[in-house]
Amino acid sequence: MRITDAKVIVTSPGRNFVTLKITTSDGVTGIGDATLNGRELAVASYLRDHVCPLLIGRDPARIEDTWQYLYRGAYWRRGPVTMTAIAAVDTALWDIKGKVAGLPVYQLLGGRSREGVTVYGHANGETIPEVLDEVAKYVDLGYRAVRVQCGVPGLDATYGVSKDKMFYEPADATLPSEATWSTERYLRVVPELFAAVRDRFGYDLHVLHDIHHRLTPIEAGGLGSRLQEYAPFWLEDPVPAELQDGFRLIRQHTTAPIAVGEVFNSIWDCEQLIREQLIDYIRATVVHAGGITHLRRIFDLAALHHVRTGSHGATDLSPVCMSAALHLDIAVPNFGIQEYMRHTEATDEVFPHGYRFADGYLHPSEEPGLGVDIDEKLAARYPYEPAYLPVNRLTDGSMHHW
C-alpha cells in the first residue's frame, strides 16, 4: 500500500479550517487538521507546494519515519507553520493506520487509561453576575470544570469575553482589531470574580482562568497568591513563555497551578518548563505540536516530571484535531483536562464525527481510525474568509509589550 494522493482543503463554515486528506492505493483515506489561526493560508501553501509532492509513493504505515523525514529533511526545523503541516500529515497517517487495523486510534496508543475525558467549558460575561449565570448553564449541562473570564471595568473590550457565549470565535476582522488593556484594573477584578464563583458554586467545581500572557512574572506571582484561597484548578498563560526563567519567579510567590503551552510547537519549547517543574499542566495541541507522534513525546516527558496534560481546544482547532486529541487524552497516564469549545452546527456538518459529550466527559469515537471525516462538497460551499485575532494597546497607546 502506497500514498497516491494528498490534497489540501480550505473551508470556512463560520471560521477558517485547513484539512489535509491523504489517499492510499487501497482506497483508504485519512485526514489531519492543519489550521493555524490567522495564518491558515501559510500552512495550506506549505503543504500543497512543499509537502504533498513528497508523500506520493511513500508507505503510509511508516508514521515515525515520515515524521522524521519531514522534520529533519526540511533543514528549517520547528516553527508553527512547519509543525502544523507535519501534524496534519502525522494525524492523517494515524487515521489510516487505525482504519487498516480496524481499531480506534486510542487502542493503537495502548488502550484506555480512563473511562472518559474530563473537559472544561468557557463561562464569560461583561460583568461578574453575567459570568455566574453562564457558569450555572455549564453546571446544568453536566460540566465538572469551567473557565471563568469577565470584562475589565473601564475597558471597551476584554479578550476572552464574547457576545456568543457557546460558540466563541476571537478572530473577528479582515484586519486586526485593536483593544485597550489595563493590567491594574484587571488585577483588581479577578479576585472579586473568583470570590463570587466560590461563594455561589462552592469548591466541588473546578474553576480555571486564562491570563492570556498579559502579566509580568512578579504580577502573576502576586495574583496567584491572592487567588490561592479560592483553589483555582489552574492559571493559564500568566506570562509569555519566551523567557522561561520567569516561571521560576512565579513559583517563588504562589502555589496556584500553572498551565502553559497552547502556542508551543515542539518539545524544545517546553523542555525546561517541564524538567524544572515550573508548570503543572502542558497545553500543547495535536495540530500545532507536530501531531499525535510528537505530542505523545511531550506528554511522556511531562509524565516523568509530575506535569499533567491540558490540551488547548478552542474553536480554531477543527473536529479533526479534537478527535485526535481525545484518542491521546484517553490513553496517556498523566491526563489532566481537555479544553472543549463547541463548534457551530455548520462546522459539525462539514466535519461529521463520532466523539460525544456526556456527564462532563468527552468520549472518543469507537470507529476505526479517528472517527471523523470531511464532507468535501459541503466544505466547498464555504470559501476562505480573511480573519485575524485582535491586538492590545496599553491605555497610553503603546503596544502591549508582553
Short mmCIF file of C-alpha atoms in Angstrom, two decimals:
data_model
loop_
_atom_site.label_atom_id
_atom_site.label_comp_id
_atom_site.label_asym_id
_atom_site.label_seq_id
_atom_site.Cartn_x
_atom_site.Cartn_y
_atom_site.Cartn_z
CA MET A 1 0.00 0.00 0.00
CA ARG A 2 1.32 3.42 -1.00
CA ILE A 3 0.17 7.01 -0.80
CA THR A 4 -1.36 8.00 -4.13
CA ASP A 5 -2.87 11.39 -3.34
CA ALA A 6 -2.56 14.20 -0.82
CA LYS A 7 -4.70 17.29 -1.10
CA VAL A 8 -5.37 20.39 0.95
CA ILE A 9 -8.94 21.52 1.65
CA VAL A 10 -9.61 25.07 2.90
CA THR A 11 -13.10 25.83 4.15
CA SER A 12 -14.78 28.45 6.34
CA PRO A 13 -18.08 27.28 7.88
CA GLY A 14 -18.12 30.22 10.30
CA ARG A 15 -14.33 30.28 10.64
CA ASN A 16 -11.39 29.05 8.59
CA PHE A 17 -10.12 25.48 8.69
CA VAL A 18 -7.34 23.78 6.72
CA THR A 19 -7.50 20.00 6.30
CA LEU A 20 -5.11 17.54 4.68
CA LYS A 21 -6.62 14.42 3.08
CA ILE A 22 -4.34 11.50 2.19
CA THR A 23 -5.47 8.61 -0.02
CA THR A 24 -3.72 5.25 -0.41
CA SER A 25 -3.51 2.80 -3.30
CA ASP A 26 -6.04 0.61 -1.47
CA GLY A 27 -8.52 3.48 -1.32
CA VAL A 28 -8.10 4.11 2.41
CA THR A 29 -8.23 7.79 3.36
CA GLY A 30 -7.03 9.70 6.39
CA ILE A 31 -7.42 13.35 7.38
CA GLY A 32 -5.43 15.74 9.54
CA ASP A 33 -6.12 19.24 10.85
CA ALA A 34 -3.71 21.90 9.54
CA THR A 35 -5.38 25.05 10.88
CA LEU A 36 -3.16 27.88 12.16
CA ASN A 37 -5.46 30.68 13.30
CA GLY A 38 -4.85 33.87 11.33
CA ARG A 39 -2.12 32.25 9.21
CA GLU A 40 -4.15 29.45 7.61
CA LEU A 41 -3.02 30.00 4.03
CA ALA A 42 0.66 29.86 5.01
CA VAL A 43 0.19 26.26 6.14
CA ALA A 44 -2.01 25.45 3.15
CA SER A 45 0.76 26.61 0.81
CA TYR A 46 3.48 24.82 2.80
CA LEU A 47 1.55 21.57 2.48
CA ARG A 48 0.41 21.96 -1.10
CA ASP A 49 3.71 23.24 -2.52
CA HIS A 50 6.33 21.56 -0.35
CA VAL A 51 4.93 18.52 1.47
CA CYS A 52 2.25 16.84 -0.61
CA PRO A 53 4.63 16.09 -3.51
CA LEU A 54 6.96 14.33 -1.06
CA LEU A 55 4.23 11.99 0.18
CA ILE A 56 3.31 10.37 -3.13
CA GLY A 57 4.63 6.81 -3.24
CA ARG A 58 5.51 6.61 0.45
CA ASP A 59 4.36 3.79 2.72
CA PRO A 60 1.56 5.24 4.94
CA ALA A 61 2.33 2.69 7.67
CA ARG A 62 5.74 4.28 8.36
CA ILE A 63 4.43 7.07 10.57
CA GLU A 64 7.56 7.67 12.64
CA ASP A 65 9.84 7.56 9.61
CA THR A 66 7.63 10.02 7.73
CA TRP A 67 7.60 12.36 10.74
CA GLN A 68 11.41 12.32 10.94
CA TYR A 69 11.68 12.72 7.16
CA LEU A 70 9.55 15.87 7.16
CA TYR A 71 11.12 17.31 10.31
CA ARG A 72 14.79 16.62 9.62
CA GLY A 73 14.61 16.87 5.85
CA ALA A 74 13.28 20.42 5.78
CA TYR A 75 16.50 21.87 7.28
CA TRP A 76 14.36 24.75 8.64
CA ARG A 77 13.09 22.95 11.73
CA ARG A 78 10.25 23.76 14.07
CA GLY A 79 8.10 26.90 13.91
CA PRO A 80 4.30 27.00 13.86
CA VAL A 81 3.87 26.65 10.09
CA THR A 82 6.23 23.69 9.69
CA MET A 83 4.99 21.84 12.76
CA THR A 84 1.32 22.38 11.88
CA ALA A 85 1.98 20.94 8.42
CA ILE A 86 3.81 17.93 9.88
CA ALA A 87 0.97 17.49 12.36
CA ALA A 88 -1.56 17.26 9.55
CA VAL A 89 0.40 14.50 7.82
CA ASP A 90 1.00 12.62 11.06
CA THR A 91 -2.64 12.79 12.13
CA ALA A 92 -3.86 11.60 8.73
CA LEU A 93 -1.45 8.65 8.83
CA TRP A 94 -2.68 7.62 12.28
CA ASP A 95 -6.22 7.81 10.92
CA ILE A 96 -5.23 5.46 8.07
CA LYS A 97 -3.42 3.07 10.40
CA GLY A 98 -6.49 2.78 12.62
CA LYS A 99 -8.74 2.09 9.63
CA VAL A 100 -6.38 -0.56 8.26
CA ALA A 101 -6.16 -2.21 11.69
CA GLY A 102 -9.91 -1.94 12.23
CA LEU A 103 -9.35 -0.18 15.58
CA PRO A 104 -9.90 3.28 17.04
CA VAL A 105 -6.58 5.09 17.31
CA TYR A 106 -6.53 5.07 21.11
CA GLN A 107 -6.28 1.28 21.02
CA LEU A 108 -3.08 1.63 18.99
CA LEU A 109 -1.73 4.01 21.67
CA GLY A 110 -2.09 1.43 24.44
CA GLY A 111 -5.81 1.46 25.10
CA ARG A 112 -7.86 3.30 27.70
CA SER A 113 -6.36 4.72 30.88
CA ARG A 114 -9.76 6.17 31.93
CA GLU A 115 -13.43 5.90 31.09
CA GLY A 116 -13.89 9.44 29.80
CA VAL A 117 -12.02 12.69 29.12
CA THR A 118 -12.82 15.48 31.59
CA VAL A 119 -13.41 18.74 29.74
CA TYR A 120 -13.98 22.34 30.68
CA GLY A 121 -16.20 24.95 29.08
CA HIS A 122 -15.91 28.72 28.84
CA ALA A 123 -18.13 30.90 31.05
CA ASN A 124 -17.67 34.58 30.34
CA GLY A 125 -19.55 37.84 30.67
CA GLU A 126 -19.09 41.59 30.77
CA THR A 127 -19.90 41.61 34.50
CA ILE A 128 -19.39 39.16 37.33
CA PRO A 129 -23.14 38.43 37.67
CA GLU A 130 -23.23 37.58 33.96
CA VAL A 131 -20.33 35.15 34.44
CA LEU A 132 -22.11 33.46 37.33
CA ASP A 133 -25.18 32.90 35.17
CA GLU A 134 -23.01 31.37 32.44
CA VAL A 135 -21.28 29.08 34.96
CA ALA A 136 -24.72 27.89 36.07
CA LYS A 137 -25.56 26.96 32.46
CA TYR A 138 -22.45 24.81 32.17
CA VAL A 139 -23.13 23.16 35.52
CA ASP A 140 -26.64 22.33 34.31
CA LEU A 141 -25.11 20.74 31.19
CA GLY A 142 -23.06 18.45 33.43
CA TYR A 143 -19.66 20.15 33.26
CA ARG A 144 -17.33 19.45 36.19
CA ALA A 145 -14.89 22.22 35.24
CA VAL A 146 -15.42 25.75 33.91
CA ARG A 147 -13.09 28.53 32.82
CA VAL A 148 -14.22 31.95 34.07
CA GLN A 149 -13.45 35.29 32.37
CA CYS A 150 -15.09 38.65 32.91
CA GLY A 151 -14.88 42.09 31.39
CA VAL A 152 -12.43 44.53 32.94
CA PRO A 153 -14.28 47.60 34.24
CA GLY A 154 -13.45 50.72 32.25
CA LEU A 155 -12.29 48.85 29.13
CA ASP A 156 -14.38 48.70 25.96
CA ALA A 157 -13.47 45.07 25.23
CA THR A 158 -11.72 42.21 27.00
CA TYR A 159 -10.17 39.27 25.15
CA GLY A 160 -11.92 36.07 26.19
CA VAL A 161 -15.31 37.77 26.69
CA SER A 162 -17.70 37.18 23.80
CA LYS A 163 -21.21 38.02 22.67
CA ASP A 164 -21.94 34.43 21.61
CA LYS A 165 -21.31 32.52 24.82
CA MET A 166 -21.33 28.97 23.46
CA PHE A 167 -19.52 29.46 20.14
CA TYR A 168 -16.79 31.99 20.85
CA GLU A 169 -14.57 32.98 17.93
CA PRO A 170 -11.93 35.66 18.71
CA ALA A 171 -10.71 36.11 15.11
CA ASP A 172 -13.12 38.87 14.24
CA ALA A 173 -11.93 41.09 11.39
CA THR A 174 -10.22 41.19 8.00
CA LEU A 175 -7.57 43.36 9.67
CA PRO A 176 -6.62 43.00 13.35
CA SER A 177 -8.92 44.98 15.63
CA GLU A 178 -7.26 46.90 18.46
CA ALA A 179 -8.34 46.93 22.09
CA THR A 180 -7.11 48.80 25.16
CA TRP A 181 -5.61 46.96 28.10
CA SER A 182 -5.09 47.93 31.77
CA THR A 183 -3.19 45.50 33.98
CA GLU A 184 -4.06 47.45 37.11
CA ARG A 185 -7.81 47.20 36.53
CA TYR A 186 -7.53 43.54 35.59
CA LEU A 187 -5.66 42.66 38.79
CA ARG A 188 -8.40 44.30 40.85
CA VAL A 189 -11.33 42.46 39.29
CA VAL A 190 -10.08 38.86 39.03
CA PRO A 191 -10.02 38.13 42.81
CA GLU A 192 -13.58 39.50 43.01
CA LEU A 193 -14.60 37.13 40.21
CA PHE A 194 -13.14 34.08 41.96
CA ALA A 195 -14.69 35.04 45.29
CA ALA A 196 -18.12 35.33 43.68
CA VAL A 197 -17.82 32.00 41.86
CA ARG A 198 -16.80 30.14 45.01
CA ASP A 199 -19.50 31.84 47.05
CA ARG A 200 -22.23 30.66 44.66
CA PHE A 201 -20.91 27.29 43.49
CA GLY A 202 -18.67 26.12 46.32
CA TYR A 203 -15.44 24.22 45.92
CA ASP A 204 -16.51 20.99 44.19
CA LEU A 205 -16.50 22.70 40.78
CA HIS A 206 -13.09 23.02 39.10
CA VAL A 207 -12.52 26.70 38.24
CA LEU A 208 -9.92 27.77 35.66
CA HIS A 209 -8.77 31.18 34.44
CA ASP A 210 -6.77 32.37 31.42
CA ILE A 211 -4.47 35.38 31.86
CA HIS A 212 -3.61 35.44 28.13
CA HIS A 213 0.10 36.27 28.63
CA ARG A 214 -0.80 39.71 29.97
CA LEU A 215 1.39 39.92 33.11
CA THR A 216 5.00 40.09 34.23
CA PRO A 217 6.26 37.25 36.45
CA ILE A 218 6.01 39.29 39.64
CA GLU A 219 2.49 40.44 38.76
CA ALA A 220 1.50 36.84 38.03
CA GLY A 221 3.00 35.64 41.29
CA GLY A 222 1.11 38.30 43.20
CA LEU A 223 -2.18 37.42 41.53
CA GLY A 224 -1.61 33.73 42.16
CA SER A 225 -1.00 34.33 45.86
CA ARG A 226 -4.27 36.30 46.13
CA LEU A 227 -6.23 33.56 44.35
CA GLN A 228 -4.83 30.58 46.28
CA GLU A 229 -7.63 30.67 48.87
CA TYR A 230 -10.13 30.11 46.04
CA ALA A 231 -8.37 26.92 44.89
CA PRO A 232 -8.01 27.61 41.16
CA PHE A 233 -7.63 24.47 39.06
CA TRP A 234 -5.05 26.44 37.11
CA LEU A 235 -3.96 29.88 35.98
CA GLU A 236 -3.26 29.71 32.27
CA ASP A 237 -0.59 31.60 30.33
CA PRO A 238 0.35 34.02 33.12
CA VAL A 239 3.32 35.38 31.16
CA PRO A 240 4.78 34.91 27.68
CA ALA A 241 6.96 31.81 27.66
CA GLU A 242 9.95 33.13 25.71
CA LEU A 243 11.74 33.89 28.98
CA GLN A 244 11.13 30.63 30.79
CA ASP A 245 13.14 31.66 33.84
CA GLY A 246 10.21 33.97 34.58
CA PHE A 247 8.16 30.94 35.64
CA ARG A 248 10.66 30.30 38.41
CA LEU A 249 9.87 33.72 39.84
CA ILE A 250 6.15 32.92 39.72
CA ARG A 251 6.78 29.66 41.60
CA GLN A 252 8.51 31.59 44.37
CA HIS A 253 5.34 33.55 45.10
CA THR A 254 2.40 31.19 44.62
CA THR A 255 1.37 27.55 44.75
CA ALA A 256 -1.51 28.15 42.31
CA PRO A 257 -1.14 25.57 39.50
CA ILE A 258 0.22 26.99 36.25
CA ALA A 259 -0.75 25.91 32.70
CA VAL A 260 1.02 26.97 29.51
CA GLY A 261 1.79 25.80 26.01
CA GLU A 262 -1.03 26.32 23.54
CA VAL A 263 1.35 28.26 21.27
CA PHE A 264 4.19 25.74 21.65
CA ASN A 265 5.08 23.65 18.61
CA SER A 266 7.79 21.28 19.79
CA ILE A 267 9.20 19.54 22.83
CA TRP A 268 12.04 22.06 22.85
CA ASP A 269 9.59 24.88 23.65
CA CYS A 270 8.63 23.26 26.95
CA GLU A 271 11.56 21.01 27.90
CA GLN A 272 12.92 23.42 30.54
CA LEU A 273 9.50 24.22 31.97
CA ILE A 274 8.74 20.51 32.35
CA ARG A 275 12.16 19.33 33.51
CA GLU A 276 12.40 22.03 36.20
CA GLN A 277 8.74 21.51 37.19
CA LEU A 278 7.96 25.17 36.61
CA ILE A 279 4.48 24.33 35.32
CA ASP A 280 1.74 21.89 36.31
CA TYR A 281 -0.12 21.45 33.01
CA ILE A 282 1.16 21.41 29.44
CA ARG A 283 -1.28 22.90 26.91
CA ALA A 284 0.32 21.81 23.61
CA THR A 285 -2.01 20.51 20.90
CA VAL A 286 -2.03 17.81 18.26
CA VAL A 287 -2.39 20.29 15.40
CA HIS A 288 0.33 22.76 16.45
CA ALA A 289 2.85 20.44 18.11
CA GLY A 290 3.68 18.01 15.36
CA GLY A 291 0.74 15.64 15.54
CA ILE A 292 -0.04 12.63 17.70
CA THR A 293 3.50 11.28 17.38
CA HIS A 294 5.26 14.36 18.74
CA LEU A 295 2.62 15.37 21.27
CA ARG A 296 2.84 11.89 22.80
CA ARG A 297 6.58 12.51 23.16
CA ILE A 298 5.88 15.76 25.02
CA PHE A 299 3.31 14.08 27.26
CA ASP A 300 5.70 11.24 28.09
CA LEU A 301 8.37 13.75 29.15
CA ALA A 302 5.77 15.58 31.24
CA ALA A 303 4.75 12.33 32.96
CA LEU A 304 8.28 11.91 34.30
CA HIS A 305 8.12 15.32 35.99
CA HIS A 306 4.65 15.38 37.61
CA VAL A 307 3.23 17.55 34.83
CA ARG A 308 -0.22 16.70 33.52
CA THR A 309 -1.84 17.33 30.16
CA GLY A 310 -4.34 20.09 29.49
CA SER A 311 -4.53 20.49 25.74
CA HIS A 312 -5.83 23.60 24.03
CA GLY A 313 -9.24 23.02 22.47
CA ALA A 314 -10.50 26.32 21.05
CA THR A 315 -12.84 26.65 18.07
CA ASP A 316 -9.95 27.19 15.63
CA LEU A 317 -8.95 23.56 16.19
CA SER A 318 -11.28 21.61 13.92
CA PRO A 319 -13.23 18.49 14.93
CA VAL A 320 -10.39 16.55 13.27
CA CYS A 321 -7.96 17.87 15.89
CA MET A 322 -10.45 17.34 18.71
CA SER A 323 -10.97 13.75 17.61
CA ALA A 324 -7.22 13.12 17.59
CA ALA A 325 -6.77 14.85 20.95
CA LEU A 326 -9.39 12.64 22.60
CA HIS A 327 -7.68 9.44 21.44
CA LEU A 328 -4.46 10.67 23.06
CA ASP A 329 -6.25 12.01 26.16
CA ILE A 330 -7.98 8.70 26.87
CA ALA A 331 -4.70 6.77 26.59
CA VAL A 332 -1.96 8.73 28.37
CA PRO A 333 -1.45 8.10 32.11
CA ASN A 334 -0.85 11.75 33.05
CA PHE A 335 -4.00 13.26 31.57
CA GLY A 336 -5.24 16.35 33.40
CA ILE A 337 -8.09 18.03 31.49
CA GLN A 338 -9.14 18.94 27.95
CA GLU A 339 -10.43 22.32 26.80
CA TYR A 340 -13.71 21.95 24.88
CA MET A 341 -15.14 24.89 22.99
CA ARG A 342 -18.08 23.64 21.00
CA HIS A 343 -18.13 24.09 17.24
CA THR A 344 -21.05 25.59 15.36
CA GLU A 345 -23.64 23.39 13.70
CA ALA A 346 -22.22 24.32 10.28
CA THR A 347 -18.74 23.18 11.33
CA ASP A 348 -20.06 19.90 12.71
CA GLU A 349 -21.87 19.28 9.41
CA VAL A 350 -18.68 19.79 7.41
CA PHE A 351 -16.73 17.56 9.82
CA PRO A 352 -19.07 14.70 10.87
CA HIS A 353 -17.57 12.95 13.88
CA GLY A 354 -18.24 10.20 16.38
CA TYR A 355 -16.99 11.74 19.64
CA ARG A 356 -19.70 12.68 22.13
CA PHE A 357 -20.22 14.63 25.36
CA ALA A 358 -21.93 13.15 28.43
CA ASP A 359 -21.81 13.96 32.17
CA GLY A 360 -18.86 16.31 31.93
CA TYR A 361 -16.77 13.96 29.80
CA LEU A 362 -15.97 13.67 26.12
CA HIS A 363 -15.74 10.15 24.73
CA PRO A 364 -13.69 9.38 21.60
CA SER A 365 -15.25 7.57 18.68
CA GLU A 366 -15.13 3.77 18.66
CA GLU A 367 -14.95 3.70 14.86
CA PRO A 368 -11.70 2.54 13.21
CA GLY A 369 -9.24 5.42 12.88
CA LEU A 370 -10.04 8.82 14.36
CA GLY A 371 -13.79 8.60 13.78
CA VAL A 372 -14.06 11.90 11.92
CA ASP A 373 -14.45 12.85 8.26
CA ILE A 374 -14.81 15.88 5.99
CA ASP A 375 -17.73 16.46 3.64
CA GLU A 376 -15.84 17.92 0.70
CA LYS A 377 -18.92 19.01 -1.24
CA LEU A 378 -20.28 20.86 1.77
CA ALA A 379 -16.85 22.30 2.56
CA ALA A 380 -16.70 23.79 -0.93
CA ARG A 381 -19.73 25.95 -0.12
CA TYR A 382 -17.70 27.88 2.47
CA PRO A 383 -14.74 29.70 0.84
CA TYR A 384 -11.84 31.13 2.81
CA GLU A 385 -12.51 34.42 4.62
CA PRO A 386 -9.63 36.53 5.98
CA ALA A 387 -9.87 36.86 9.78
CA TYR A 388 -7.34 37.99 12.35
CA LEU A 389 -7.01 37.89 16.11
CA PRO A 390 -7.20 41.25 17.93
CA VAL A 391 -4.19 43.04 19.36
CA ASN A 392 -3.88 45.09 22.55
CA ARG A 393 -2.52 48.51 23.35
CA LEU A 394 -1.98 49.97 26.80
CA THR A 395 -4.04 52.92 27.94
CA ASP A 396 -1.25 55.30 26.82
CA GLY A 397 -1.49 53.94 23.26
CA SER A 398 1.69 51.85 23.22
CA MET A 399 1.64 48.22 22.11
CA HIS A 400 1.25 45.75 24.97
CA HIS A 401 4.83 44.52 25.12
CA TRP A 402 4.23 41.15 26.70
#
